[in-house]
mmCIF file of C-alpha atoms in Angstrom:
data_model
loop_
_atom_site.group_PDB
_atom_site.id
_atom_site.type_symbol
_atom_site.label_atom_id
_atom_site.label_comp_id
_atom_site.label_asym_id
_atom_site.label_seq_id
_atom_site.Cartn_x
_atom_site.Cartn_y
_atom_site.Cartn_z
ATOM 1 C CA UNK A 1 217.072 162.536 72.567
ATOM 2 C CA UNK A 2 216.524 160.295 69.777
ATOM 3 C CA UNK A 3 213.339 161.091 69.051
ATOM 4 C CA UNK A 4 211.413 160.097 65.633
ATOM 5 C CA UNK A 5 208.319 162.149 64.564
ATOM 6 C CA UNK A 6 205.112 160.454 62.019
ATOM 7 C CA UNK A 7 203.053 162.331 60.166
ATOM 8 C CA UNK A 8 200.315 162.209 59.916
ATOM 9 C CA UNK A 9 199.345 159.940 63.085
ATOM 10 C CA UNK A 10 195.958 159.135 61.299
ATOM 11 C CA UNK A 11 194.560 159.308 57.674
ATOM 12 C CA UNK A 12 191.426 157.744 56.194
ATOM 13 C CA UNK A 13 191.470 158.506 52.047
ATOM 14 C CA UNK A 14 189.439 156.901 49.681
ATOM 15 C CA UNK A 15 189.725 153.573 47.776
ATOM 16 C CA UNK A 16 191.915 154.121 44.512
ATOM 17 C CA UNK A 17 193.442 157.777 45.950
ATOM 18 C CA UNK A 18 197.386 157.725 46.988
ATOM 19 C CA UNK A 19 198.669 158.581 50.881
ATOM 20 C CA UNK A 20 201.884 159.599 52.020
ATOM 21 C CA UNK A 21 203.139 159.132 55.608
ATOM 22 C CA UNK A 22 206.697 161.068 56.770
ATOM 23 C CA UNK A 23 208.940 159.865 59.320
ATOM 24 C CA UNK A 24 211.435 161.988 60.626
ATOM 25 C CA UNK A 25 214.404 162.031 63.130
ATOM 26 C CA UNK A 26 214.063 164.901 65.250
ATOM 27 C CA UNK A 27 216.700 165.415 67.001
ATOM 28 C CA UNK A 28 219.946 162.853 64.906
ATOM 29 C CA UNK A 29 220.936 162.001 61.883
ATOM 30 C CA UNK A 30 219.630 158.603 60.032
ATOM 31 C CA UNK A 31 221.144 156.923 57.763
ATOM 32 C CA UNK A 32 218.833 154.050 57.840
ATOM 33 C CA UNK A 33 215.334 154.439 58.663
ATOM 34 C CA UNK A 34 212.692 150.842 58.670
ATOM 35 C CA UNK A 35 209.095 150.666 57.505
ATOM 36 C CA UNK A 36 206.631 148.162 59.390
ATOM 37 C CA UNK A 37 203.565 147.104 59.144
ATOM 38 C CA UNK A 38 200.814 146.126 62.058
ATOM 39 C CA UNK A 39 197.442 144.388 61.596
ATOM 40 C CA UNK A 40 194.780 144.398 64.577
ATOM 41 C CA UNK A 41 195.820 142.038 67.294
ATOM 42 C CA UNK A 42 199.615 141.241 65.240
ATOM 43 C CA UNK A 43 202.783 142.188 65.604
ATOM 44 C CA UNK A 44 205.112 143.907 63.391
ATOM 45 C CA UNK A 45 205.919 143.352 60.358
ATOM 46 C CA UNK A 46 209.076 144.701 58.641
ATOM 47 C CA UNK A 47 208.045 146.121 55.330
ATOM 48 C CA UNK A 48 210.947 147.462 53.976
ATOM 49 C CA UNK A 49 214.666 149.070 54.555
ATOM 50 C CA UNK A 50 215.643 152.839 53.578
ATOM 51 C CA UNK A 51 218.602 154.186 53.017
ATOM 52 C CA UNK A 52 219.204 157.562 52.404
ATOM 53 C CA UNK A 53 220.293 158.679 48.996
ATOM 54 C CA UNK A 54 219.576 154.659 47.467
ATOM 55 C CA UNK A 55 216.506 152.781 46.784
ATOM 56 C CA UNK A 56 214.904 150.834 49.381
ATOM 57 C CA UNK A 57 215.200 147.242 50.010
ATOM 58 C CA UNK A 58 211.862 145.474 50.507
ATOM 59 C CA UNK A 59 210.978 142.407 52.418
ATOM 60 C CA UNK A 60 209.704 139.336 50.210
ATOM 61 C CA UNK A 61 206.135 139.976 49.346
ATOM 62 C CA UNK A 62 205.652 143.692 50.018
ATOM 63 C CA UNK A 63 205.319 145.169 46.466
ATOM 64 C CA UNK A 64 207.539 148.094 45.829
ATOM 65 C CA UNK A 65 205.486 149.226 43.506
ATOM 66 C CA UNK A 66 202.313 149.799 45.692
ATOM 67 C CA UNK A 67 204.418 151.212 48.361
ATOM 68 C CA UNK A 68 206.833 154.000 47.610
ATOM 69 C CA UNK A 69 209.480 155.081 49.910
ATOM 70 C CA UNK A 70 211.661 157.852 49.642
ATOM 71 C CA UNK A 71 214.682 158.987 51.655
ATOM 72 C CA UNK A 72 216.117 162.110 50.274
ATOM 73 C CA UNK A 73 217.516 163.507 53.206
ATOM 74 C CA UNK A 74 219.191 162.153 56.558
ATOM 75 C CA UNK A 75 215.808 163.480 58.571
ATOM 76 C CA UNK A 76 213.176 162.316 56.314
ATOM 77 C CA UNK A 77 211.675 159.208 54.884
ATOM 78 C CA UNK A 78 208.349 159.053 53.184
ATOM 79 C CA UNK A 79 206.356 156.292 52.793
ATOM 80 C CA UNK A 80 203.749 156.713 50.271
ATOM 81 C CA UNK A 81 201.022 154.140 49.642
ATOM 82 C CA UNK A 82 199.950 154.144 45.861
ATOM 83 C CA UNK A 83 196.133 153.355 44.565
ATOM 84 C CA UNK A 84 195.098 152.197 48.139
ATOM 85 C CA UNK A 85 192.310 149.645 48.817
ATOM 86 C CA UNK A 86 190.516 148.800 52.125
ATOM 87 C CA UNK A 87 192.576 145.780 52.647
ATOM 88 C CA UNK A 88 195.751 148.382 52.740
ATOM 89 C CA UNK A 89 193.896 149.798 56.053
ATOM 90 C CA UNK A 90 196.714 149.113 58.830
ATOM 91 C CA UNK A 91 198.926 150.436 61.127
ATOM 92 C CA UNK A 92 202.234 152.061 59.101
ATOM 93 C CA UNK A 93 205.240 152.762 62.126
ATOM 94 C CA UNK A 94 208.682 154.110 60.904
ATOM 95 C CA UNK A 95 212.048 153.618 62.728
ATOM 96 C CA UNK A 96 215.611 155.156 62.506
ATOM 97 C CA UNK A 97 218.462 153.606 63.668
ATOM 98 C CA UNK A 98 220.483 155.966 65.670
ATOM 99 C CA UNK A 99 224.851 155.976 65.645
ATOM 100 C CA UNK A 100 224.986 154.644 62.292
ATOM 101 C CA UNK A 101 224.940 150.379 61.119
ATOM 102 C CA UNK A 102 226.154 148.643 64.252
ATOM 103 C CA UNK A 103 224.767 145.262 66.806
ATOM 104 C CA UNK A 104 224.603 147.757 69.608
ATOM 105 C CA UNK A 105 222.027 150.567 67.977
ATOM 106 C CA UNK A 106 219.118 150.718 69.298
ATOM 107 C CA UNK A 107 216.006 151.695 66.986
ATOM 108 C CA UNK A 108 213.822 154.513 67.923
ATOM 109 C CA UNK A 109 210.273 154.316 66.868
ATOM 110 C CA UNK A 110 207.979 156.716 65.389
ATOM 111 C CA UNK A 111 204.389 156.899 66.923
ATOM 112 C CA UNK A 112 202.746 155.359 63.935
ATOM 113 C CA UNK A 113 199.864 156.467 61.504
ATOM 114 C CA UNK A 114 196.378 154.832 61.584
ATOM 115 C CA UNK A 115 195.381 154.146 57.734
ATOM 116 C CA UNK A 116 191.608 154.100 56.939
ATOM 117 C CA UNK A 117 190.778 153.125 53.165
ATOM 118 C CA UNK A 118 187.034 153.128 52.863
ATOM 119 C CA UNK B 1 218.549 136.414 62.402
ATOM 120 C CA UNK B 2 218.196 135.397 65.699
ATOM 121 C CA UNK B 3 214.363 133.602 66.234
ATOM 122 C CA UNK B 4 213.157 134.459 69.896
ATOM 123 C CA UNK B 5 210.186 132.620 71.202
ATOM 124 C CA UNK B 6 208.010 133.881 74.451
ATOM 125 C CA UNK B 7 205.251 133.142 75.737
ATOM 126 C CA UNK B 8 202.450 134.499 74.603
ATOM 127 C CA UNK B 9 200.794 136.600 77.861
ATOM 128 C CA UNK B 10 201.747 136.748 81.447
ATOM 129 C CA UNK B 11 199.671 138.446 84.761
ATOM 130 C CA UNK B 12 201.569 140.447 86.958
ATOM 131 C CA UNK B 13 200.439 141.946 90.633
ATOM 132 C CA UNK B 14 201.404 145.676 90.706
ATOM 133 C CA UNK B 15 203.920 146.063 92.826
ATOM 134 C CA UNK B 16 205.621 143.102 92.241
ATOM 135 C CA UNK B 17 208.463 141.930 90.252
ATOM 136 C CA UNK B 18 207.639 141.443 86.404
ATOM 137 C CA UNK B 19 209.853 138.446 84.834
ATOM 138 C CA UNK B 20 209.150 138.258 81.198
ATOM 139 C CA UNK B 21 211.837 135.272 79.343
ATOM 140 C CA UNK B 22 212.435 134.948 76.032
ATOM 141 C CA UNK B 23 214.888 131.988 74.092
ATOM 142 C CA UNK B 24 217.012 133.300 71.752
ATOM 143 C CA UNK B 25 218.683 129.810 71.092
ATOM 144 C CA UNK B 26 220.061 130.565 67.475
ATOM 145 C CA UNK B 27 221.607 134.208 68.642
ATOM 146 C CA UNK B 28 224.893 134.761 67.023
ATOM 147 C CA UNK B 29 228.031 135.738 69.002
ATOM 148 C CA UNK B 30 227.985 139.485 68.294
ATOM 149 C CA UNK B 31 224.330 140.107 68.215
ATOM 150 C CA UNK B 32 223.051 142.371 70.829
ATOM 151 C CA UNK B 33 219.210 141.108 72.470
ATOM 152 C CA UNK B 34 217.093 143.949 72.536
ATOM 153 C CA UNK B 35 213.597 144.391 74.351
ATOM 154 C CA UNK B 36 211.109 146.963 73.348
ATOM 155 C CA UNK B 37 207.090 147.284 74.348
ATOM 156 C CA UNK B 38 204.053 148.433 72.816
ATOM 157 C CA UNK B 39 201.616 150.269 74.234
ATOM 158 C CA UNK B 40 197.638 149.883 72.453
ATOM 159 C CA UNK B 41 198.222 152.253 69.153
ATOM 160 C CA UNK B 42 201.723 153.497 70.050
ATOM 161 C CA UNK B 43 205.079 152.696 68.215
ATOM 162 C CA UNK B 44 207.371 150.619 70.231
ATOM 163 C CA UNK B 45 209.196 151.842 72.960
ATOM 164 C CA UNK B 46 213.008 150.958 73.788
ATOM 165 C CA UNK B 47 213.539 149.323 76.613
ATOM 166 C CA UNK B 48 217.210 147.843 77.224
ATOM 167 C CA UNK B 49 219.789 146.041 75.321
ATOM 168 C CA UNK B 50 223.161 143.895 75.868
ATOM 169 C CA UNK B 51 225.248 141.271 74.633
ATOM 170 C CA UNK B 52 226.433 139.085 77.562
ATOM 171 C CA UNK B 53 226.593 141.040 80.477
ATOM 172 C CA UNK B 54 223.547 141.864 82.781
ATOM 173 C CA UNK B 55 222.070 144.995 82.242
ATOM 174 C CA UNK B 56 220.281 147.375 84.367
ATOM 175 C CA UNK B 57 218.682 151.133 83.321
ATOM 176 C CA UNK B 58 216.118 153.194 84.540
ATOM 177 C CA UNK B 59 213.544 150.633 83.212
ATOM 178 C CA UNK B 60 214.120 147.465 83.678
ATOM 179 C CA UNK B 61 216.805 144.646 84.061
ATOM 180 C CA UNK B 62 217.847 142.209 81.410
ATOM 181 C CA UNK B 63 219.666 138.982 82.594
ATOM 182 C CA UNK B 64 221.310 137.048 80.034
ATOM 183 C CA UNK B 65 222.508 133.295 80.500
ATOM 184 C CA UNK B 66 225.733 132.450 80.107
ATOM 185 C CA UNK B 67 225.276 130.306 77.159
ATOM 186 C CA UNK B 68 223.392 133.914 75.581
ATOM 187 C CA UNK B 69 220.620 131.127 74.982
ATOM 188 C CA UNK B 70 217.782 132.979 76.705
ATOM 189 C CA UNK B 71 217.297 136.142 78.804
ATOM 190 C CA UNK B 72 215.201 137.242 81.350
ATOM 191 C CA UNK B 73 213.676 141.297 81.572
ATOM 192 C CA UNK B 74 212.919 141.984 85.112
ATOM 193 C CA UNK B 75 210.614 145.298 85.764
ATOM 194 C CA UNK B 76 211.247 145.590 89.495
ATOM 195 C CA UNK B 77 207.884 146.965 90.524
ATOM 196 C CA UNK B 78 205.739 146.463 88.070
ATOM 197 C CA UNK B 79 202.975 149.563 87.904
ATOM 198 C CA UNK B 80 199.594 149.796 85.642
ATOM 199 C CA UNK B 81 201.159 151.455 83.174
ATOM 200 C CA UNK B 82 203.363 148.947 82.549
ATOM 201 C CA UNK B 83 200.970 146.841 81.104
ATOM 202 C CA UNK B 84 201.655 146.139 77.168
ATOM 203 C CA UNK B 85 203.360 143.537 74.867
ATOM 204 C CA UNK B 86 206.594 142.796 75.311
ATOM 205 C CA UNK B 87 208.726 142.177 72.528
ATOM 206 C CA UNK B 88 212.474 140.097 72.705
ATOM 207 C CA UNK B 89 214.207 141.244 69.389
ATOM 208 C CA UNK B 90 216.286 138.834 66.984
ATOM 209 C CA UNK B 91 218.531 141.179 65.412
ATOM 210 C CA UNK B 92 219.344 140.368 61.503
ATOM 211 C CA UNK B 93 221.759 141.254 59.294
ATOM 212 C CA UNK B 94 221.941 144.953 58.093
ATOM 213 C CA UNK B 95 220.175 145.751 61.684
ATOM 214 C CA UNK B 96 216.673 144.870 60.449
ATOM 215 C CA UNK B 97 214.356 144.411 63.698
ATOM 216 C CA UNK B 98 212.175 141.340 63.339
ATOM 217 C CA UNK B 99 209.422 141.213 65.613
ATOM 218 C CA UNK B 100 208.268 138.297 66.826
ATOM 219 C CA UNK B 101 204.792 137.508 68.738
ATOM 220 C CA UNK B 102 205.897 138.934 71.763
ATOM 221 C CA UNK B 103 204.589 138.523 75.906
ATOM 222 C CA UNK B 104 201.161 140.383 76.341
ATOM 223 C CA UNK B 105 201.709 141.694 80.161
ATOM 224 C CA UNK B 106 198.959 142.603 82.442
ATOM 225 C CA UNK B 107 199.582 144.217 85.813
ATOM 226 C CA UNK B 108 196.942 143.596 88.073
ATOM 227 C CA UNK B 109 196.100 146.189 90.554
#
């Protein structure tokens, strides 16, 4: 169980064009689903918090703007990056936090999508 | 938010017991530590969890001290494929998961 889906797992799109990345729970319900962010050789970083039916809440520094996240429905968040550039080209992994807002919820990860600006 | 700090890699023999620590000094009294790993180009992967008691799954071990300073994830027999970075989680407020640098494991056949 608990299993969270990414789509696409890889994308390479073209500098100035917009890409959107889904995350979905599979198999449960989320409430809240997370947004990171990995560079070559880094760890995560945590991008941004969505919650379904409200607007996102972004970490300092990631512009809200450039990336769009949706979460219309308890299954599905969307993560679209606007007007991409090559320094945009990362690593994009969602997670959805299974049993509802509690210390003793474990995340489930997606398997990430490999972004390619060129 | 809980900071964790651990070191940064760590060799293992396969077959042998895989200790992997992590401080956790500024972990409040209802946070939960969490471990997950990351295999090369894969999301993270649960591992185990708990809040002062040791824990044991399919997986792995986690001892926690007393004082819930620090912790300790044991694999028992470390394999091949268990190589990957190991990540202690400092759980913040509204469950975000901050990652820190994590333990880069290598088992060595």
């Amino acid at each position: 169980g608990a299993v969270v889906s990414q789509h696409p797992s890889w994308v390479i799109c073209k500098s100035g064009t917009s890409v959107k990345i889904e995350c979905r729970s599979l198999d449960f319900q989320a409430t809240t689903m997370f947004w990171y962010r990995q560079f070559p050789k880094q760890s995560l970083m945590l991008m941004a918090t969505s919650n379904e039916g409200s607007k996102a809440t972004y970490e300092q520094g990631v512009e809200k703007d450039k990336f769009l996240i949706n979460h219309a429905s308890l299954t599905l968040s969307t993560l679209t990056v606007t007007s991409a550039h090559p320094e945009d080209s990362s690593f994009y992994i969602c997670s959805a936090l299974v049993g509802g807002a509690s210390y003793n919820s474990p995340l489930h990860f997606g398997n990430g999508t490999r972004l390619t600006v060129t | 938010d809980a900071k964790t700090t651990q070191p940064p890699s760590m060799d293992c023999a396969e077959g042998r017991a895989a200790n992997l620590p992590c401080n956790h000094s500024t972990i409040s009294g209802n946070e939960y530590v969490y471990w997950y790993r990351q295999i090369h180009s894969q999301g993270p992967q649960y591992i185990i969890h708990g809040l002062k008691n040791n824990e044991t799954n399919e997986m792995a071990s986690l001892i926690i001290t007393e004082d819930r300073k620090s912790s300790t994830l044991i694999l028992p027999h470390a394999t091949l494929r268990d190589t990957a970075v190991y990540y202690c989680i400092g759980l913040g407020t509204g469950n975000q998961f901050y990652f820190g640098t994590g333990t880069s494991l290598t088992v060595i056949p």
